[in-house]
Coordinates of C-alpha atoms and ligand atoms in Angstrom, one line a residue:
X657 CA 127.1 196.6 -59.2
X658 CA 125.5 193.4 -58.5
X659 CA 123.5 192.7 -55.7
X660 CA 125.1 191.7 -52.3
X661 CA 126.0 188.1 -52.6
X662 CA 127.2 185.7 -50.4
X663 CA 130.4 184.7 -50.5
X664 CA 132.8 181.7 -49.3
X665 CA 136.6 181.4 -48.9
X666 CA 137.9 178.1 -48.6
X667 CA 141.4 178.4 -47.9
X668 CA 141.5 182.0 -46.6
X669 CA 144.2 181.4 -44.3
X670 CA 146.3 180.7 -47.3
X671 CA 148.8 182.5 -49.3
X672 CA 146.3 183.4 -52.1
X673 CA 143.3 183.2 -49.7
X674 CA 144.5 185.8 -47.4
X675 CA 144.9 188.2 -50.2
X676 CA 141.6 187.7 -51.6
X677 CA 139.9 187.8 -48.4
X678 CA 141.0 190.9 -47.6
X679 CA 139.6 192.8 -50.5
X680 CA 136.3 191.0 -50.4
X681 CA 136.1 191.8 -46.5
X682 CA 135.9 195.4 -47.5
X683 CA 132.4 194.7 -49.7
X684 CA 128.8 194.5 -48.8
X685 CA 128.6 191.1 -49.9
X686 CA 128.4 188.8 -47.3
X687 CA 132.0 186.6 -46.9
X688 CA 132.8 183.8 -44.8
X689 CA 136.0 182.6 -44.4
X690 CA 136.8 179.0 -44.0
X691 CA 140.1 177.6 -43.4
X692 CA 141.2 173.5 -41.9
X693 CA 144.5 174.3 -41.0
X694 CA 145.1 175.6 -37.1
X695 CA 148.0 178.0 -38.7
X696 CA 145.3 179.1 -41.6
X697 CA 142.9 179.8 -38.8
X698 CA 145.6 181.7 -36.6
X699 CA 145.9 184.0 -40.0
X700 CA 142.5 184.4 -40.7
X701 CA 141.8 184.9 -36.7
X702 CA 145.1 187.3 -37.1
X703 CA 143.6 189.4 -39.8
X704 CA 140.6 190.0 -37.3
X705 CA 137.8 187.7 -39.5
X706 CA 136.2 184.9 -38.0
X707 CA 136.6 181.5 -39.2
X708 CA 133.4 179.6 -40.4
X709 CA 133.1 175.7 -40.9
X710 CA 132.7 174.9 -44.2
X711 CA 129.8 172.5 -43.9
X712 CA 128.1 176.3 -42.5
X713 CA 129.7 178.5 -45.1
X714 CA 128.8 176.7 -48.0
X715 CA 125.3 175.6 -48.5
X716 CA 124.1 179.4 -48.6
X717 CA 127.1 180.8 -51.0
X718 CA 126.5 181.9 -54.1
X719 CA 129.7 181.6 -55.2
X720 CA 132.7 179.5 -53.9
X721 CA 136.1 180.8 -54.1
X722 CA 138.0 177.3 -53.7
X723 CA 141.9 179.3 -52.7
X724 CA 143.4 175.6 -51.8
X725 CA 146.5 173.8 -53.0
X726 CA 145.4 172.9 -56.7
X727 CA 146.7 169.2 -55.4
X728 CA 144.0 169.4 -52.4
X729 CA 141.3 170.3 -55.5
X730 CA 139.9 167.4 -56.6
X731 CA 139.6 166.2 -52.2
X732 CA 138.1 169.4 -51.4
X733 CA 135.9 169.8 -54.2
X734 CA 134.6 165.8 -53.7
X735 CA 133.6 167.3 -50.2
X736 CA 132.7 170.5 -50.8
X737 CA 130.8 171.0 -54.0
X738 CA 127.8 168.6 -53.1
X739 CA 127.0 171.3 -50.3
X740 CA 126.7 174.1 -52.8
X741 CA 123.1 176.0 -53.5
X742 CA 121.8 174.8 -56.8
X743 CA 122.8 177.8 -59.5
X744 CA 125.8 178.8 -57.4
X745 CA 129.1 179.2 -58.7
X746 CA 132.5 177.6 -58.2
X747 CA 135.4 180.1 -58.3
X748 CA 138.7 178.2 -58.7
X749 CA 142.2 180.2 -59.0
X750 CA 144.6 178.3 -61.4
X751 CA 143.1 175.8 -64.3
X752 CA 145.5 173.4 -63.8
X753 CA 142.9 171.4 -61.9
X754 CA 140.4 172.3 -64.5
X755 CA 142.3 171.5 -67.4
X756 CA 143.0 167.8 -65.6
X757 CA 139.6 167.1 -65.1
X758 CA 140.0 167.0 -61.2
X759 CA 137.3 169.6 -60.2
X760 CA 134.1 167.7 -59.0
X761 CA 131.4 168.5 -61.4
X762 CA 127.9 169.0 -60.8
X763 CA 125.5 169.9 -64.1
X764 CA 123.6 172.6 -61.9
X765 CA 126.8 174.8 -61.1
X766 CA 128.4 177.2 -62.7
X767 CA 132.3 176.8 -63.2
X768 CA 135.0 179.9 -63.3
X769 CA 138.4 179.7 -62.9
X770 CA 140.4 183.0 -62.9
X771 CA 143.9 183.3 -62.4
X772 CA 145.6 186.8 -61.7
X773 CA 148.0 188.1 -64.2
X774 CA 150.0 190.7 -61.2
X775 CA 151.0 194.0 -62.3
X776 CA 153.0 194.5 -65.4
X777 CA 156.6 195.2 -65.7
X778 CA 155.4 198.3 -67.9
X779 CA 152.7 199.5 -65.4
X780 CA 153.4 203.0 -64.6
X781 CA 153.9 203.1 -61.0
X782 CA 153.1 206.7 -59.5
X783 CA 153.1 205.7 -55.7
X784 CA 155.5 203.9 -53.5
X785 CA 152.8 201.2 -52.6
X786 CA 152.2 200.8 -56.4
X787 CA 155.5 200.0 -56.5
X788 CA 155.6 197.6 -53.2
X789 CA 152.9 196.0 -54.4
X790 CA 154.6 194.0 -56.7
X791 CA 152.2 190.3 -56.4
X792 CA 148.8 192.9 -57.0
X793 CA 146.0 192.6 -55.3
X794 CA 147.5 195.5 -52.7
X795 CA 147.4 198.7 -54.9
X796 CA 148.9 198.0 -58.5
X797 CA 146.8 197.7 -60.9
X798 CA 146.5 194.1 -62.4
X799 CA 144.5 191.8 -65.1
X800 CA 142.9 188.9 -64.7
X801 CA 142.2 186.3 -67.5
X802 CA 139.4 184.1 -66.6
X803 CA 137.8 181.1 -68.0
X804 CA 134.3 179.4 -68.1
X805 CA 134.7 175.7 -67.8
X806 CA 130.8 175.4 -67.4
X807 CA 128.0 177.5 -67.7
X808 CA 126.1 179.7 -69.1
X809 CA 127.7 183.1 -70.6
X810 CA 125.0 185.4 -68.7
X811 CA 126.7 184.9 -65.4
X812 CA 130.1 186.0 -66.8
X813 CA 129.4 190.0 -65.7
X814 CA 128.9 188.9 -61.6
X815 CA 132.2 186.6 -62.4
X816 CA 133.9 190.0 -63.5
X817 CA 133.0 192.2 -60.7
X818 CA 133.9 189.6 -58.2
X819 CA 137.2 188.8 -59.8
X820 CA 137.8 192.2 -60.4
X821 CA 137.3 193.0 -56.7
X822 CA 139.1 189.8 -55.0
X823 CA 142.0 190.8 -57.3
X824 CA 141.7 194.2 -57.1
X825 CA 143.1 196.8 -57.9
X826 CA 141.9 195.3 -61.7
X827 CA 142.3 197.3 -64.7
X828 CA 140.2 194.4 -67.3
X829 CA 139.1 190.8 -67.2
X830 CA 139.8 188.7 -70.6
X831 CA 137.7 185.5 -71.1
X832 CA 139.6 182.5 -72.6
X833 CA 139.3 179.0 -72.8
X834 CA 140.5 176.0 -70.0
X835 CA 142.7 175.0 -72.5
X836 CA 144.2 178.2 -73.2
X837 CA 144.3 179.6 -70.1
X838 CA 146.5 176.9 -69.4
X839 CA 148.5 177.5 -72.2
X840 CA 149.3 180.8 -70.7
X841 CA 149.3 179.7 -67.0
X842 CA 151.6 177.0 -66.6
X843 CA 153.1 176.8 -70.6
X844 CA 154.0 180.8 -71.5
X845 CA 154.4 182.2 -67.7
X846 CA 156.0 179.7 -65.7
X847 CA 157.6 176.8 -68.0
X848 CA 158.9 179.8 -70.3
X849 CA 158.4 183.1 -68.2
X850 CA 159.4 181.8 -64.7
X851 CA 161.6 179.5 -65.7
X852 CA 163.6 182.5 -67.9
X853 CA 163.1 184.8 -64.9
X854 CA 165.5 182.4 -62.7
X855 CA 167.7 181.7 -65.2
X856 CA 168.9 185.8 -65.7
X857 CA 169.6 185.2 -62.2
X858 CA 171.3 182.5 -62.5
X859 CA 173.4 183.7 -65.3
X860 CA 174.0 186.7 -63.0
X861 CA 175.2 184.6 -60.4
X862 CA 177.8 182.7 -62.4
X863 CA 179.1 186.0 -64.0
X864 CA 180.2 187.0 -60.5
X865 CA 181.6 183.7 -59.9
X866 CA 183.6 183.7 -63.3
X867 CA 185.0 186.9 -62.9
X868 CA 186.5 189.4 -60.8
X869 CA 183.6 191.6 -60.2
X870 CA 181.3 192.2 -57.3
X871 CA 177.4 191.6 -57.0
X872 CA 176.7 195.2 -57.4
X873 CA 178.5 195.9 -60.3
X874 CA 177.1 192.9 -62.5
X875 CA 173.8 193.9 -61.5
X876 CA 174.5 197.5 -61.9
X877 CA 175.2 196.6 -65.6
X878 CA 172.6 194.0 -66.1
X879 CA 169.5 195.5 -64.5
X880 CA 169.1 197.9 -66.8
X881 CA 170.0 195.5 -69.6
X882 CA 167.1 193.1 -68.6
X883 CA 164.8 196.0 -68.9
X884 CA 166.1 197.2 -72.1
X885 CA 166.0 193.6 -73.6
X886 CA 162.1 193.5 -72.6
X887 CA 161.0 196.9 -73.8
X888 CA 163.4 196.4 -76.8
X889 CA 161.7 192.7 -77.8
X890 CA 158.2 193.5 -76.1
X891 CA 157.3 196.6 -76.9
X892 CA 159.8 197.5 -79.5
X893 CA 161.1 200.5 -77.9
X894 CA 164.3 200.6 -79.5
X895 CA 165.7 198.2 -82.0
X896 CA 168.5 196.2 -80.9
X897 CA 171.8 197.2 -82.3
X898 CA 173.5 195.0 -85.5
X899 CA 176.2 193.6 -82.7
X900 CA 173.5 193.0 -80.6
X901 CA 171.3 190.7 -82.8
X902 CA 174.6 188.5 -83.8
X903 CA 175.1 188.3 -80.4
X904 CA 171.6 186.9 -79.5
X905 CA 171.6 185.2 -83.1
X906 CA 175.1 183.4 -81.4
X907 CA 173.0 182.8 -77.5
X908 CA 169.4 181.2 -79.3
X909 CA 171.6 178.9 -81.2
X910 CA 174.1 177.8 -78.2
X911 CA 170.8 177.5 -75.7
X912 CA 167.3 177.0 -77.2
X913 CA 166.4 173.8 -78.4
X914 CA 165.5 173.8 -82.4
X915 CA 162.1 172.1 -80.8
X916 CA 161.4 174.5 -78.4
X917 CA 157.6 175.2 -79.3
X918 CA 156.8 171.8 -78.7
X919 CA 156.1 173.0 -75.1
X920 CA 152.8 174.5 -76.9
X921 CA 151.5 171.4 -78.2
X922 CA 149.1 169.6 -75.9
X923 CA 150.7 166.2 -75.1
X924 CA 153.4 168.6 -73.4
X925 CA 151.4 170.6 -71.8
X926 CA 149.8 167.2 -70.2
X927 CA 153.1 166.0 -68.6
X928 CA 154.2 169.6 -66.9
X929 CA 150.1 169.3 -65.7
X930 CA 150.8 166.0 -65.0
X931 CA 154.1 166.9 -62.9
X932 CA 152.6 170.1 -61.1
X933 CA 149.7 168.3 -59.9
X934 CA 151.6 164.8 -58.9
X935 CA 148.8 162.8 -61.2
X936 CA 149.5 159.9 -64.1
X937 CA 147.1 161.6 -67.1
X938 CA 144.9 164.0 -67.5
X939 CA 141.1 162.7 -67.5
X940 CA 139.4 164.8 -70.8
X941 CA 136.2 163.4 -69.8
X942 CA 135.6 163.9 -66.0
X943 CA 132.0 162.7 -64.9
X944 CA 129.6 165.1 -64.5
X945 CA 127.6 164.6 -61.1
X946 CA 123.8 165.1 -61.6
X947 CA 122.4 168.1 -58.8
X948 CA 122.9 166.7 -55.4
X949 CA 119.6 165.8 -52.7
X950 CA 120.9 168.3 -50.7
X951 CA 121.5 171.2 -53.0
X952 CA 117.8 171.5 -54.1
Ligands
NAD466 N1 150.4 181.4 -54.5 C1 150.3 182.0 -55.7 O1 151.2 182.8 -56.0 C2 149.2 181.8 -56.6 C3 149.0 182.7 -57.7 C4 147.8 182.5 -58.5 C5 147.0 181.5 -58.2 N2 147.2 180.6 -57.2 C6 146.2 179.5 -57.0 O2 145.6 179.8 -55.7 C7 145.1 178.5 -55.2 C8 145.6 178.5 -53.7 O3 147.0 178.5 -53.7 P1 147.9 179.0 -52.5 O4 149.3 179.2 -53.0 O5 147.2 180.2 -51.9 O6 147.8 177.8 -51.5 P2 148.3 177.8 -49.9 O7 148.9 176.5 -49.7 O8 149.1 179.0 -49.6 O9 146.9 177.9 -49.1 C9 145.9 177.0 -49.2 C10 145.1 177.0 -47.9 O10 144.0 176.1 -48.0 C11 143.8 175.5 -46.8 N3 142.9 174.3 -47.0 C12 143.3 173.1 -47.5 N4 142.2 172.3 -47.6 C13 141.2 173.0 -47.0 C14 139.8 172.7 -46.8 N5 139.2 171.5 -47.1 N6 139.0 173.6 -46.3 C15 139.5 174.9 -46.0 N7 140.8 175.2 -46.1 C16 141.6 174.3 -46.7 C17 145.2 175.2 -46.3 O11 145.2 175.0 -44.9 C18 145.9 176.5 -46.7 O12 145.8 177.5 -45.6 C19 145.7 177.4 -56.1 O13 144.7 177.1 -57.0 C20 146.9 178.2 -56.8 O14 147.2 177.6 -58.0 C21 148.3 180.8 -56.3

């Protein structure tokens, strides 16, 4: 364990700020939670924490956690980081910010983004709150992948533990790239994941429409295929049956596009940035800010 730290929330009466606060509040460290919003504050003030101003919280945090809209990033960050302690470390959630070059950058600070990976469909849930907690951070175990924009590597094992404990219960903590981590978080889980996730439903939705069956018997029938299809392909549990692969041979051809992977490449993975965080390009050379007056 490290030693107590001191901790800052921004955003902790947020979605992803309330469930982060509430497994750092049970620490030693020392957390503060700082939210703008009167509804955040209600939450936080719900939740029985105090709320602390920012311009307070900040200057004596070791580490940052920045749990705002990643549109609000590049705002809050302008504002924020030139109050942090020289050597102290800015936690962001999501590297779409990151990737863009948004993040205000200061040469003396460390730089982590960590996003969550929630509990996998193949966890082996024992208890009913496993089994509620289907986001994670509650009491199914989860991952997080995490990546350091800027710094050195020594500070990666206090990253872990806090990481591990903000998102607990976590089971590991892989270390990628910006980039790549943003080839995983939006390209492979939302722009491909998500966006496959809503589309079984919607193909569930228009089999009840186009036929004469009820809700519950399409998904009595097709809950159990989804899961069979994702064990099958994922973990190759059984093979798919000969009709079965002519009949998915028959679907890739009628709905993917021969080009699909070009989702990978990077100019791609520029415009869904670009769309998710409402900005024109992405800036591959953000300034970096030398150590501020105050932070010394
Ligand atoms: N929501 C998710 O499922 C999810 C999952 C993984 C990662 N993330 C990441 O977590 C981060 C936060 O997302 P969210 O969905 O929790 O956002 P949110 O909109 O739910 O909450 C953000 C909070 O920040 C507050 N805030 C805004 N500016 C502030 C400032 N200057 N000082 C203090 N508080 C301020 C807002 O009032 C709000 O309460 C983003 O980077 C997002 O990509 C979200």
């Amino acid at each position: 364990m490290t030693e107590n730290l001191t901790i800052a929330v921004i955003g902790a009466g947020g979605k992803m700020g309330q469930r982060v606060s509430n497994n750092l509040r049970r620490t030693d460290h020392t957390v503060y939670y700082c939210e703008t919003s009167p509804a955040g504050q209600q939450r936080v003030r719900d939740a029985g924490l105090a709320v602390t101003p920012n311009e307070e919280a900040v200057p004596g945090a070791d580490i940052v956690i920045y749990a705002v809209p990643d549109v609000a990033l590049q705002a809050v960050t302008t504002a924020t980081v030139p109050l942090q302690k020289r050597g102290s470390m800015v936690l962001t959630l999501d590297p779409a910010a990151a990737y863009a070059g948004l993040l205000y950058l200061r040469a003396d600070l460390d730089y982590v983004v960590a996003h969550p990976t929630h509990p996998s469909v193949f966890l082996e849930r024992t208890s009913a709150e496993e089994w509620a907690d289907t986001f994670g951070g509650i009491a199914a175990a989860q991952n997080s992948v995490a990546a350091l924009q800027q710094g050195d590597e020594s500070i990666k094992p206090v990253a872990e533990e806090i990481i591990a404990t903000m998102y607990g219960p976590v089971d590991g903590v892989y270390w990628a790239s910006v980039h790549d981590l943003a080839v995983l978080e939006p390209t492979l889980n939302e722009t491909i994941g998500c966006m496959i996730g809503q589309f079984l439903k919607d193909a569930m939705d228009t089999t009840v429409e186009k036929t004469d069956m009820d809700e519950d018997t399409v998904k009595a029938m097709f809950y159990g295929h989804v899961y069979i299809a994702l064990t099958n392909a994922l973990r190759g549990s059984n093979p798919f049956s000969d009709a079965c692969l002519l009949a998915m041979d028959y679907g890739r051809e009628a709905l993917i596009k021969d080009d699909w992977e070009r989702i990978f490449n990077d100019d791609d993975l520029e415009i869904v940035i670009c769309k998710m965080l409402g900005i024109e390009a992405v800036n591959h050379h953000p300034e970096v800010h030398a150590p501020q007056p105050a932070a010394v």
